[in-house]
mmCIF file of C-alpha atoms in Angstrom:
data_model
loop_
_atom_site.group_PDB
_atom_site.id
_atom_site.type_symbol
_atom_site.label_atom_id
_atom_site.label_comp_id
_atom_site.label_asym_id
_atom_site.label_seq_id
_atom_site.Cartn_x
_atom_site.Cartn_y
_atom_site.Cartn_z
ATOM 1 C CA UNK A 1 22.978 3.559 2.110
ATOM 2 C CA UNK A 2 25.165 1.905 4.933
ATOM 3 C CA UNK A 3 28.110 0.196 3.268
ATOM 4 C CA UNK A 4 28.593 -3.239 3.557
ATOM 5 C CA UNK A 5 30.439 -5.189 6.242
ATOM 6 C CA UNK A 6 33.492 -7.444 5.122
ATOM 7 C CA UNK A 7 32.617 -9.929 7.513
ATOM 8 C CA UNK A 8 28.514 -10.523 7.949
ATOM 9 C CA UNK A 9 27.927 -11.313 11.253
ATOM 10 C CA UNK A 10 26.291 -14.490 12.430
ATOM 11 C CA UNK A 11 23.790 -16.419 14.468
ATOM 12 C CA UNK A 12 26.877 -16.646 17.329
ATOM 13 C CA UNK A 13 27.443 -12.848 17.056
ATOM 14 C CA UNK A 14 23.742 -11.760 17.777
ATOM 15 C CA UNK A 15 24.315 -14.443 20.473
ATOM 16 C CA UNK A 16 27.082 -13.331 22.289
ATOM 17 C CA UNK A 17 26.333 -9.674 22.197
ATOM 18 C CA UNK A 18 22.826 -10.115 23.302
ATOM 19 C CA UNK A 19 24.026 -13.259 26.359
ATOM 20 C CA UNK A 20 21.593 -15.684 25.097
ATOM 21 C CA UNK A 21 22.168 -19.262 23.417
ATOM 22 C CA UNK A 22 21.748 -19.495 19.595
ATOM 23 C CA UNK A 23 18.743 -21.446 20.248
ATOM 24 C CA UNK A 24 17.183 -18.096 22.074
ATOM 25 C CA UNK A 25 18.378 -16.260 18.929
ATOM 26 C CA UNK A 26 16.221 -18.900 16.830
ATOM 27 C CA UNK A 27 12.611 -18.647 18.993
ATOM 28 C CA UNK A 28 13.104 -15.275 18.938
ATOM 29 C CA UNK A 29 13.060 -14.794 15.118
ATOM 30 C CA UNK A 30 10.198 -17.382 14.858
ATOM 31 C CA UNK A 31 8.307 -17.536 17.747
ATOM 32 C CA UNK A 32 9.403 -14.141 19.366
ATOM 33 C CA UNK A 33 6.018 -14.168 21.845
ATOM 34 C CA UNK A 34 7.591 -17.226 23.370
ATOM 35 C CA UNK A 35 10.700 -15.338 24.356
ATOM 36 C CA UNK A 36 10.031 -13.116 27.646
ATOM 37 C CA UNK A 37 9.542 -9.422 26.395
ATOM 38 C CA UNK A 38 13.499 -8.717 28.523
ATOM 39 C CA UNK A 39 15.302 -11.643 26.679
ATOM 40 C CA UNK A 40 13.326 -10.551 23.475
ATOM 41 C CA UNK A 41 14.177 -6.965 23.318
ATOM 42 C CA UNK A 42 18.352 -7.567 24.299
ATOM 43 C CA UNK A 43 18.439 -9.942 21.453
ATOM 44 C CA UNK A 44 16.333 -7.640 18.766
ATOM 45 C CA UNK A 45 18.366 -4.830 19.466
ATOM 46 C CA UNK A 46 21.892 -6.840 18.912
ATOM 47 C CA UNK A 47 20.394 -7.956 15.662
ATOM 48 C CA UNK A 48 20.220 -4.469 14.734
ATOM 49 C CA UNK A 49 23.080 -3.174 15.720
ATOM 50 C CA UNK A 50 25.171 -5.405 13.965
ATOM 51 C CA UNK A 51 23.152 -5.547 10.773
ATOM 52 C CA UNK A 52 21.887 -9.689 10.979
ATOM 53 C CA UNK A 53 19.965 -10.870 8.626
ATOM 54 C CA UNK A 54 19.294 -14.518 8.588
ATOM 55 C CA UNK A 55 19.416 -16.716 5.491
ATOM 56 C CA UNK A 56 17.210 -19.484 5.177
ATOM 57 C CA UNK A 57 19.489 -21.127 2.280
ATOM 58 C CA UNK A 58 22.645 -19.752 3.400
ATOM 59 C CA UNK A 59 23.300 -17.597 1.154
ATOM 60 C CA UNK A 60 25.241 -15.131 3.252
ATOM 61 C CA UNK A 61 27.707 -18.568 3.493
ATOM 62 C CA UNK A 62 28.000 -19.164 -0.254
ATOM 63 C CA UNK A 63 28.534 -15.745 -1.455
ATOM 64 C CA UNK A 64 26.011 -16.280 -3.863
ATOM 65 C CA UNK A 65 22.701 -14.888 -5.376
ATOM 66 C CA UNK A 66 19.387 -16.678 -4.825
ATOM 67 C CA UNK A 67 17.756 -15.490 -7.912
ATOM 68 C CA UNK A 68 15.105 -14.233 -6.238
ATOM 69 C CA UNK A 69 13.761 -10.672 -5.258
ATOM 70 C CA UNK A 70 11.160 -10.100 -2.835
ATOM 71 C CA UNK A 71 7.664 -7.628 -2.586
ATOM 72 C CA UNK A 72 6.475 -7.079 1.218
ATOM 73 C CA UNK A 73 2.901 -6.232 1.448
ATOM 74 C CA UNK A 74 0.675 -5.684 4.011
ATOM 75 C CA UNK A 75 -1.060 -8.474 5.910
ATOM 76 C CA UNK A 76 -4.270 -9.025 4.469
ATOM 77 C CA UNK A 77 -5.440 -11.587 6.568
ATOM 78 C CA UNK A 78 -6.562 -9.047 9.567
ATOM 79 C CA UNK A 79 -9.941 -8.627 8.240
ATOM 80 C CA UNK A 80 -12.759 -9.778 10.103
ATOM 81 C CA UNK A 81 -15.273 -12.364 8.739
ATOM 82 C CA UNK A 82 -18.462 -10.136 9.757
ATOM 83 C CA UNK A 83 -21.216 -12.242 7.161
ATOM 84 C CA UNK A 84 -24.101 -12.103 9.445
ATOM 85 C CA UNK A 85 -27.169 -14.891 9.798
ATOM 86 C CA UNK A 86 -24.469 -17.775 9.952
ATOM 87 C CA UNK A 87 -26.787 -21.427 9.883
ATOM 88 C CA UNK A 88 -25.852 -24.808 9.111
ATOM 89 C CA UNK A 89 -26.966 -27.445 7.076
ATOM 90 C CA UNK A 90 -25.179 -30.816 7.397
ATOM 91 C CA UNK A 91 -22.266 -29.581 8.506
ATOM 92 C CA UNK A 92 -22.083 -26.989 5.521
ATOM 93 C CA UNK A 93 -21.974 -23.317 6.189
ATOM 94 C CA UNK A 94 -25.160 -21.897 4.992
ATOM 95 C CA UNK A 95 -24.766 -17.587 4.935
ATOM 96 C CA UNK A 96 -27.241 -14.554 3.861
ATOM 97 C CA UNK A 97 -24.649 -12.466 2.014
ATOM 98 C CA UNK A 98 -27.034 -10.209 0.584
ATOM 99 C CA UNK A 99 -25.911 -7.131 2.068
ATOM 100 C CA UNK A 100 -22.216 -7.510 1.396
ATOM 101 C CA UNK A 101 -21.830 -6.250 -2.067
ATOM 102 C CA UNK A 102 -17.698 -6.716 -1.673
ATOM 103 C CA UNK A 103 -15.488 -9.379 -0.886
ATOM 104 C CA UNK A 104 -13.658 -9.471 2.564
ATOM 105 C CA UNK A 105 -10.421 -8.538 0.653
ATOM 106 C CA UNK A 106 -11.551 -6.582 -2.268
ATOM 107 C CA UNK A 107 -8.952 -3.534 -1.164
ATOM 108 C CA UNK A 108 -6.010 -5.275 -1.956
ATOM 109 C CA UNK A 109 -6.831 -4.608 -5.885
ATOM 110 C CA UNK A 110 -4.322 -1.893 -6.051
ATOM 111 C CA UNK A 111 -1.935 -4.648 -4.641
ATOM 112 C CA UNK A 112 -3.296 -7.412 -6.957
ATOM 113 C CA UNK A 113 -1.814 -4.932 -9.958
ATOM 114 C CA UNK A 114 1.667 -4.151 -8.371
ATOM 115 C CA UNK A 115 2.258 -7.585 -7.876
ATOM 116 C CA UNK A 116 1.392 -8.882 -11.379
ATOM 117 C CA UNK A 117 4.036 -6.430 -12.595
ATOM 118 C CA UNK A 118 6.433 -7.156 -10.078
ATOM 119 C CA UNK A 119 6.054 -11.180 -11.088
ATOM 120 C CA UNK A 120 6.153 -10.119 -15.258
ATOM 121 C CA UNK A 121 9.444 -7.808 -14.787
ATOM 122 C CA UNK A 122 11.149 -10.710 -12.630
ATOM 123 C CA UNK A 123 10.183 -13.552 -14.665
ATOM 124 C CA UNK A 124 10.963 -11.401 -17.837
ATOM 125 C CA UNK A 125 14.885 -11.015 -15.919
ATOM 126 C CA UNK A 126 14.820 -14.726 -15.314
ATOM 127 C CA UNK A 127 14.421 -14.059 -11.438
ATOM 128 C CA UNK A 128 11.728 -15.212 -9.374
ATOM 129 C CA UNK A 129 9.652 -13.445 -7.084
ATOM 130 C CA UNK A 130 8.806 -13.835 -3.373
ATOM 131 C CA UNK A 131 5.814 -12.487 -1.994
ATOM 132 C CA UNK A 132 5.082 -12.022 1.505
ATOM 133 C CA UNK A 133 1.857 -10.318 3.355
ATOM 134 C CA UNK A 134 2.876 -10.876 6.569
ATOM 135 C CA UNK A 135 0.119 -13.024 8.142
ATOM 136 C CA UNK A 136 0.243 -14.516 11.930
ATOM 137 C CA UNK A 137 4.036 -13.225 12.752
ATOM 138 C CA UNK A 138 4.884 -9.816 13.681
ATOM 139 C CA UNK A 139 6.976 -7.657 11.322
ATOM 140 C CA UNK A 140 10.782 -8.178 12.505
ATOM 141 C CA UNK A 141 9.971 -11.840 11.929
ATOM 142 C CA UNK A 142 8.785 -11.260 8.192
ATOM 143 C CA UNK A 143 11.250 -8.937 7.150
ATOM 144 C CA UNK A 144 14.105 -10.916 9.073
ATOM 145 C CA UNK A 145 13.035 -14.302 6.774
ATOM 146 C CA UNK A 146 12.326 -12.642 3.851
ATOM 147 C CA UNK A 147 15.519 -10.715 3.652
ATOM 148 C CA UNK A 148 17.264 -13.866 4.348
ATOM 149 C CA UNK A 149 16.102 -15.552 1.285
ATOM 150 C CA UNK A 150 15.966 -12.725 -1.093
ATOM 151 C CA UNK A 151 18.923 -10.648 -3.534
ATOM 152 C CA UNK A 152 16.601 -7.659 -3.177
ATOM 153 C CA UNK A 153 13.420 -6.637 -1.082
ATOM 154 C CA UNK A 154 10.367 -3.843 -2.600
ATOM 155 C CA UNK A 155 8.425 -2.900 0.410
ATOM 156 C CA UNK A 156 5.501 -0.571 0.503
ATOM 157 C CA UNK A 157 6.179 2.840 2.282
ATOM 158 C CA UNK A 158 4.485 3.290 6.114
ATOM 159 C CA UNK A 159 4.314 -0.669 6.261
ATOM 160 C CA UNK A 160 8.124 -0.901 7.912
ATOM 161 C CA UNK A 161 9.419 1.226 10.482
ATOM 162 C CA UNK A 162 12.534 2.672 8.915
ATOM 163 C CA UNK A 163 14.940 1.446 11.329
ATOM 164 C CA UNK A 164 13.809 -1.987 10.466
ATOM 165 C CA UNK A 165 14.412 -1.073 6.448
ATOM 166 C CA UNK A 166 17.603 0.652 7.666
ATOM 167 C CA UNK A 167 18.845 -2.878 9.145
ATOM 168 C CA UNK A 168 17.772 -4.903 6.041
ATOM 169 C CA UNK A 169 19.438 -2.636 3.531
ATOM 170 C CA UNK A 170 22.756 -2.941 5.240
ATOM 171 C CA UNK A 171 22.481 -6.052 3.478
ATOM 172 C CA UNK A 172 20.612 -6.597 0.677
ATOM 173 C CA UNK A 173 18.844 -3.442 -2.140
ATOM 174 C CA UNK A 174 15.827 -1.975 -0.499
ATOM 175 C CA UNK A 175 13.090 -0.244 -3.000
ATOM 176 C CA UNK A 176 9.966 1.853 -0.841
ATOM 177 C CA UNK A 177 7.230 1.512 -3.126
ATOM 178 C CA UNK A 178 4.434 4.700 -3.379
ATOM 179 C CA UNK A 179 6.832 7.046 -1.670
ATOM 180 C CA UNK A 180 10.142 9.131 -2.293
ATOM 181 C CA UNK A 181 11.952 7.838 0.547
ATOM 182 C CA UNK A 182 16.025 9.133 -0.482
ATOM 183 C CA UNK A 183 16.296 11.461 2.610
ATOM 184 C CA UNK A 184 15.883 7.962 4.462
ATOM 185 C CA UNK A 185 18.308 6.445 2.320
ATOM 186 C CA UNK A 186 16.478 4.188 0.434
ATOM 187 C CA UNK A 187 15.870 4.349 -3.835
ATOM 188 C CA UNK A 188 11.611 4.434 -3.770
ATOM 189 C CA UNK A 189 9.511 4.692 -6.708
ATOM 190 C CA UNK A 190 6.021 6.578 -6.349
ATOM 191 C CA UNK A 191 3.509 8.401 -8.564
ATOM 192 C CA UNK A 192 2.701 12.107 -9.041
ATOM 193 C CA UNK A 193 -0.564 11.563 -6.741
ATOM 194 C CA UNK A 194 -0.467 15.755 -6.013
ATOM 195 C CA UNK A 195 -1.155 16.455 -9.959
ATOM 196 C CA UNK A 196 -2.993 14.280 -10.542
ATOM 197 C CA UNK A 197 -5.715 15.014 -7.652
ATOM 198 C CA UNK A 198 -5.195 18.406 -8.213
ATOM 199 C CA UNK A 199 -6.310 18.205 -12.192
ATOM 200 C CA UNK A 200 -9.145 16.499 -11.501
ATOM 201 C CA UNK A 201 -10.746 18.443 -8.863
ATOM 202 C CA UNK A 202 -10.005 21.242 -10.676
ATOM 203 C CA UNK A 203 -12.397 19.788 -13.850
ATOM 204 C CA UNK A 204 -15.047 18.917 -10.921
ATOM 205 C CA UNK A 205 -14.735 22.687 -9.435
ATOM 206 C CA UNK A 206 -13.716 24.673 -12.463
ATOM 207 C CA UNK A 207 -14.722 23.199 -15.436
ATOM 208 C CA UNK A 208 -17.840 21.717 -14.154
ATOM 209 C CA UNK A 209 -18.766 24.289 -11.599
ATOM 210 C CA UNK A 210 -19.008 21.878 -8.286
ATOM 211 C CA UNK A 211 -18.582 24.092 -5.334
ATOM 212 C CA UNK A 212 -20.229 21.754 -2.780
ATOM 213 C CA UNK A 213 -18.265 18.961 -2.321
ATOM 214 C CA UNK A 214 -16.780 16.742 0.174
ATOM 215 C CA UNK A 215 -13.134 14.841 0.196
ATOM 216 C CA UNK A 216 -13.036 11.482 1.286
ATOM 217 C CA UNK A 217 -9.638 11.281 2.607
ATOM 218 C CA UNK A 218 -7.659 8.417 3.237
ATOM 219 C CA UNK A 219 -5.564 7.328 6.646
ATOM 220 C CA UNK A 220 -3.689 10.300 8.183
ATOM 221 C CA UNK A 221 -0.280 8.757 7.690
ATOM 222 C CA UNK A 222 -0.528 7.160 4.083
ATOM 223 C CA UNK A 223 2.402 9.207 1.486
ATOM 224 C CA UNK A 224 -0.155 8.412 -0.982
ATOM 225 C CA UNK A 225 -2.826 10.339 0.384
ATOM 226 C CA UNK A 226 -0.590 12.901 2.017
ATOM 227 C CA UNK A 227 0.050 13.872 -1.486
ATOM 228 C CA UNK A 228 -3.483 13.679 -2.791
ATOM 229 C CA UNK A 229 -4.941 16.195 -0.141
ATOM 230 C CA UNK A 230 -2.323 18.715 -0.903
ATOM 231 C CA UNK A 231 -3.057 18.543 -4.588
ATOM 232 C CA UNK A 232 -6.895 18.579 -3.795
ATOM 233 C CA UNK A 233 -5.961 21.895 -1.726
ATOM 234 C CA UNK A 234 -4.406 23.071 -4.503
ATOM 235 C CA UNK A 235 -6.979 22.870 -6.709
ATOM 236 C CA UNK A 236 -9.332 24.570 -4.110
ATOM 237 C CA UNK A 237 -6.737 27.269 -4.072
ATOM 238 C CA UNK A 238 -6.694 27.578 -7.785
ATOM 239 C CA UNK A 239 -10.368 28.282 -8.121
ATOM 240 C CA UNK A 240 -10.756 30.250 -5.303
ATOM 241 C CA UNK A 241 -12.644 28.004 -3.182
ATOM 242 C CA UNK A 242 -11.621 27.910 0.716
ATOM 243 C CA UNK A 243 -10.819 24.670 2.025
ATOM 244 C CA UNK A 244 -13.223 25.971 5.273
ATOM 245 C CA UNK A 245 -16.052 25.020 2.894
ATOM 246 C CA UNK A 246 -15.343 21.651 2.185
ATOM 247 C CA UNK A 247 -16.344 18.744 4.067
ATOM 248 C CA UNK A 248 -13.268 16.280 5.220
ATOM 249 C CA UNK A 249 -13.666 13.152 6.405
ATOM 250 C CA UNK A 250 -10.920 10.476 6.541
ATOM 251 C CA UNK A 251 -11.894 6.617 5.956
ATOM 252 C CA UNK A 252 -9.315 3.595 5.809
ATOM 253 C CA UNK A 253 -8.767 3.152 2.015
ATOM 254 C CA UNK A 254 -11.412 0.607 1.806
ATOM 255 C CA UNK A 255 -15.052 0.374 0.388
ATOM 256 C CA UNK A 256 -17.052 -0.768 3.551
ATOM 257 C CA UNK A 257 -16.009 2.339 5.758
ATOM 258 C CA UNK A 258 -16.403 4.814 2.667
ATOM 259 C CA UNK A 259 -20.191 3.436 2.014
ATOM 260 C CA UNK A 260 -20.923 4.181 5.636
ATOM 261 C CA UNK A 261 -19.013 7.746 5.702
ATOM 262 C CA UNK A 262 -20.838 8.544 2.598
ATOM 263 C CA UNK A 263 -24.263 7.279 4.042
ATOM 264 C CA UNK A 264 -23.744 9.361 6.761
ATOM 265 C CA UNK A 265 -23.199 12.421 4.466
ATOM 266 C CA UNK A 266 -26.198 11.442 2.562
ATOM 267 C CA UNK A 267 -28.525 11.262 5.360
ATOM 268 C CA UNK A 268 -27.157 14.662 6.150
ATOM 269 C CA UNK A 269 -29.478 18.318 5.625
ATOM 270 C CA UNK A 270 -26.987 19.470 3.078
ATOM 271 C CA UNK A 271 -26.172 16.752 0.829
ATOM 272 C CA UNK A 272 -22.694 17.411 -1.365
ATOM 273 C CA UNK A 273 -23.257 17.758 -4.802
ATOM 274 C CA UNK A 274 -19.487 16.354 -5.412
ATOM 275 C CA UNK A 275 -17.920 13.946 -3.581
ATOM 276 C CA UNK A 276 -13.882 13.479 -4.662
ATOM 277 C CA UNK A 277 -12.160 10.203 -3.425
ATOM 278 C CA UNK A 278 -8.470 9.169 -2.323
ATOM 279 C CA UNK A 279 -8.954 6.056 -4.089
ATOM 280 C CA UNK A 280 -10.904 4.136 -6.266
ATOM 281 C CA UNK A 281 -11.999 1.445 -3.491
ATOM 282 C CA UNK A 282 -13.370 4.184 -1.135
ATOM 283 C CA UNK A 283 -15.561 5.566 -4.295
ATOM 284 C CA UNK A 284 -16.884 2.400 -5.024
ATOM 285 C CA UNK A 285 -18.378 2.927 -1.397
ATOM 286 C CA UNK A 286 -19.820 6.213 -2.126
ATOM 287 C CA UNK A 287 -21.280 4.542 -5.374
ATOM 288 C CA UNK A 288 -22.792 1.951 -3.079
ATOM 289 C CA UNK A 289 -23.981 4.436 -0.678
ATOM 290 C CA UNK A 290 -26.095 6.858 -3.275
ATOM 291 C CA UNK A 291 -27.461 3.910 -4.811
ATOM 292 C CA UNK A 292 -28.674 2.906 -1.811
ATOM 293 C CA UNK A 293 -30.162 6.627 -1.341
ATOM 294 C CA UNK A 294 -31.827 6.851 -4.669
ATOM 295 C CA UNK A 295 -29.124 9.392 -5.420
ATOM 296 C CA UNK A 296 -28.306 9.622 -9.246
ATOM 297 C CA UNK A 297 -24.351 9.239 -10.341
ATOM 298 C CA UNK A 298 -23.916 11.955 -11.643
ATOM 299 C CA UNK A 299 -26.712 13.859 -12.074
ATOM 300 C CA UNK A 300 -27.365 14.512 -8.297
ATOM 301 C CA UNK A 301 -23.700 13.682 -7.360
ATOM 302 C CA UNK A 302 -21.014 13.635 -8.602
ATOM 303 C CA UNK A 303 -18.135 11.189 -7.492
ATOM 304 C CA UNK A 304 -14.585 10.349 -8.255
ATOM 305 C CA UNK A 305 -11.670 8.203 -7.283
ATOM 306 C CA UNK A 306 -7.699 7.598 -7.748
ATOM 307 C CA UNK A 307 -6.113 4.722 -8.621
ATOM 308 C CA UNK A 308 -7.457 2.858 -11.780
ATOM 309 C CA UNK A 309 -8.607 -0.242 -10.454
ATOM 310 C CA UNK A 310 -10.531 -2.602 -12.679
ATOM 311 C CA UNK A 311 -13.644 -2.695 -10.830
ATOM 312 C CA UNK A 312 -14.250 1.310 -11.752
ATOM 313 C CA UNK A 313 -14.430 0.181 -15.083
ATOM 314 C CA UNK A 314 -17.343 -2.079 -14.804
ATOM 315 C CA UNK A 315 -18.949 -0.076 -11.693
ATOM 316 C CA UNK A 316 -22.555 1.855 -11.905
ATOM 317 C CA UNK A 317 -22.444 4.506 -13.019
ATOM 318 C CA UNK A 318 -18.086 3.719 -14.555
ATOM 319 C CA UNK A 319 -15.888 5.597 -12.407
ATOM 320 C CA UNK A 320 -13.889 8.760 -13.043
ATOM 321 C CA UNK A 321 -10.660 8.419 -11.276
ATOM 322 C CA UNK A 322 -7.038 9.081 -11.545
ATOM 323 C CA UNK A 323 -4.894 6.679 -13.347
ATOM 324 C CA UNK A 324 -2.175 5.511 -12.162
ATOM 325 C CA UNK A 325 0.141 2.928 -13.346
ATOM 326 C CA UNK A 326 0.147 0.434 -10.767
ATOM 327 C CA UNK A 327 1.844 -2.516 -13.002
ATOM 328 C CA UNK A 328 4.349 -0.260 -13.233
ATOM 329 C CA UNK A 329 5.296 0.616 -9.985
ATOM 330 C CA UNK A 330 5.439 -3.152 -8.946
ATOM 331 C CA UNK A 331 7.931 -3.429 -12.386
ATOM 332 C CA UNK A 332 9.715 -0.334 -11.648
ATOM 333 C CA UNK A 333 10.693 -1.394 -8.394
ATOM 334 C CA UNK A 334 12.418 -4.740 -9.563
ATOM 335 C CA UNK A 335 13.652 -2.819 -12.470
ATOM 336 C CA UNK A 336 15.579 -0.506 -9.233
ATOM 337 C CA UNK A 337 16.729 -3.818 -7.172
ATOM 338 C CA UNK A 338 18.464 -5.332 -10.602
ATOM 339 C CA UNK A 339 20.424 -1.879 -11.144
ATOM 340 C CA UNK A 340 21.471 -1.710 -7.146
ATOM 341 C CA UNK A 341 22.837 -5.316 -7.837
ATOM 342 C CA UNK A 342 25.422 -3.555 -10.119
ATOM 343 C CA UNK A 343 25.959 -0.345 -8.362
ATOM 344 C CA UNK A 344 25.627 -0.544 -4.179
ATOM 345 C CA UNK A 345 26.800 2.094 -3.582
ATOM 346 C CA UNK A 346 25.614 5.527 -4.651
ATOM 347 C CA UNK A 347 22.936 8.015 -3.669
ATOM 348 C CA UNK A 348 19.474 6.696 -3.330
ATOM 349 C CA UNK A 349 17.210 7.405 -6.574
ATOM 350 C CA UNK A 350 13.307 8.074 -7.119
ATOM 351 C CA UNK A 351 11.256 7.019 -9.901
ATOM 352 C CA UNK A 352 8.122 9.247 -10.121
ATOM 353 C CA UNK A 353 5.676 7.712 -12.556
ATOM 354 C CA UNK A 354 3.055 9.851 -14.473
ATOM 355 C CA UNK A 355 -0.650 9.331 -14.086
ATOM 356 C CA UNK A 356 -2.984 10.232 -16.499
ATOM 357 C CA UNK A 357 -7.597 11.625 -15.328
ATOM 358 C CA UNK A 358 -9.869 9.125 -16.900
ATOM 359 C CA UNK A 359 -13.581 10.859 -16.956
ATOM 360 C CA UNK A 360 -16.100 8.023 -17.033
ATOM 361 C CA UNK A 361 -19.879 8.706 -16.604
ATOM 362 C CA UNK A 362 -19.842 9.094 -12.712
ATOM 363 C CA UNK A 363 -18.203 12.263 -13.726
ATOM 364 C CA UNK A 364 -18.295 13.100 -17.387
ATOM 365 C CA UNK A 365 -16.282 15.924 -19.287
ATOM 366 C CA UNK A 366 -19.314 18.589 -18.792
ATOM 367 C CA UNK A 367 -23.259 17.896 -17.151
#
């Protein structure tokens, strides 16, 4: 990690290096659309190069902590409201949700768990916490404020561009959550999503004797499910199945595009008799999708998930999934801010958490 600078630099330093007013400075770190895109870019790049990062309580002034760490997540308010058959009835929205079996944000579940043990390890170290999801700004705006208000910031990994993190961290602890990011230079603290995947696909192929399957992947450039295909090929490898055989197909992490993948692999001639999940959301999906079919969980198909969500619990058929701790991640990560409070400088560290195969009746311990 960059050390720090004796001197932070101010509002007036971004100014003058960029040759804009202050008040330029200010619209473009809260209204940066308002700036023209010339004037904009001169004045992001000074705040870069010399490490800014403004403070909403002036902090940077006092010398002092705010007692307070902060968790980035992604915005979750880019979902569009699709309910169909909208009416009204005096003046009161009237709509035929039938077909939606979900709610508009049920994929933030993983992120409902990493935040409540983000809040309990904060509030347990008498700090609070400061959660932001990014909604209506872009993301130099949100990490700029945030970082200005906060001892410490957890992000999770692929949601900043690193240069951005590498600005912020020049002045305050930076934690990557769900990916080992030390040859970036930041302490991260991520699962073992390879085993994991590749234990259970090896009970679907080799214990249970599943040889037509199909992987519901996740998006191309998630760390999570990176890791989680290679351990899936692993366990192809170790049971002597070639990956040519399988059916691939990537979704977005969420449980509307996995039902209609899935549906689509249902209608098909050859219909999978396994279908392993990236994540517990996208199986739900699937779930949805053979019900939908007439398929039978698990006696025609088999299907399983990652994560450990709730919702698997309580699904039909349960679902068998990979656990992992997601409390923990969220405590682990303010558990890494608190130590970098006491030790700046240093190598970065990774925390690698252990997850654990839960086999639930979607995909039991033998057929």
């Amino acid at each position: 990690m960059s050390a720090q600078r004796t001197a932070p630099p101010t509002v007036y330093d971004v100014a003058s290096q960029a040759g804009v007013s202050i008040a330029t400075v200010s619209r473009v770190l809260r209204t940066p659309d308002a700036v023209r895109e010339g004037t904009r870019d001169r004045v992001q790049a000074a705040i870069r190069s010399l490490g800014y990062v403004p403070s909403g309580n002036a902090r940077a002034l006092a010398g002092k902590r705010t007692g307070v760490v902060g968790l980035l997540l992604p915005g979750f308010d880019v979902v569009p409201d699709e309910r169909p058959d909208l009416v009204t009835d005096g003046g009161v929205r009237v709509v035929d949700d039938r077909r939606h079996v979900t709610q508009p944000f049920s994929s933030n579940l993983y992120f409902d768990e990493v935040l409540r043990g983000a809040e309990t390890e904060a509030w347990q170290r008498g700090l609070a916490l400061m959660v932001a999801a990014g909604r209506g700004s872009s993301r130099d705006v949100i990490v700029n404020d945030v970082a200005g208000r906060v001892d410490g910031l957890a992000v999770l990994a692929q949601t900043v561009p690193d240069d951005l993190l590498e600005h912020v961290a020049r002045r305050i602890p930076v934690v990557v959550l769900a990916d080992d990011r030390r040859s970036h230079g930041f302490d991260s603290v991520s699962v073992d999503n390879a085993a994991g995947m590749r234990t259970l696909a090896s009970h679907v192929i080799g214990r249970l004797g599943i040889r037509s399957l199909a992987y519901l992947a996740g998006p191309i450039d998630s760390p999570d499910d990176i890791e989680r295909s290679a351990g899936f090929r692993q366990a192809l490898a170790d049971n002597d199945l070639a990956a040519s055989d399988v059916r691939v197909v990537h979704g977005d992490f969420g449980r509307a595009r996995a039902r209609e993948l899935a549906s689509a692999l249902f209608d098909g001639v050859d219909v999978p008799r396994g279908v392993i999940c990236s994540n517990d959301q996208s199986a739900l999906g699937v779930l949805d999708a053979a019900g939908a079919r007439g398929l039978r969980v698990p006696e025609d198909v088999v299907v399983t998930g990652f994560d450990g969500i709730d919702a698997g619990r309580f699904s039909t058929p349960p679902l068998t999934t990979v656990h992992q701790p997601m409390g923990e991640l969220g405590r682990a990560a303010v558990r890494a801010i608190v130590d970098r409070f006491e030790r700046r400088e240093g190598p970065p560290r990774a925390v690698r958490l252990p997850v654990e195969v839960l086999l639930r009746e979607s995909c039991p311990p033998a057929l």
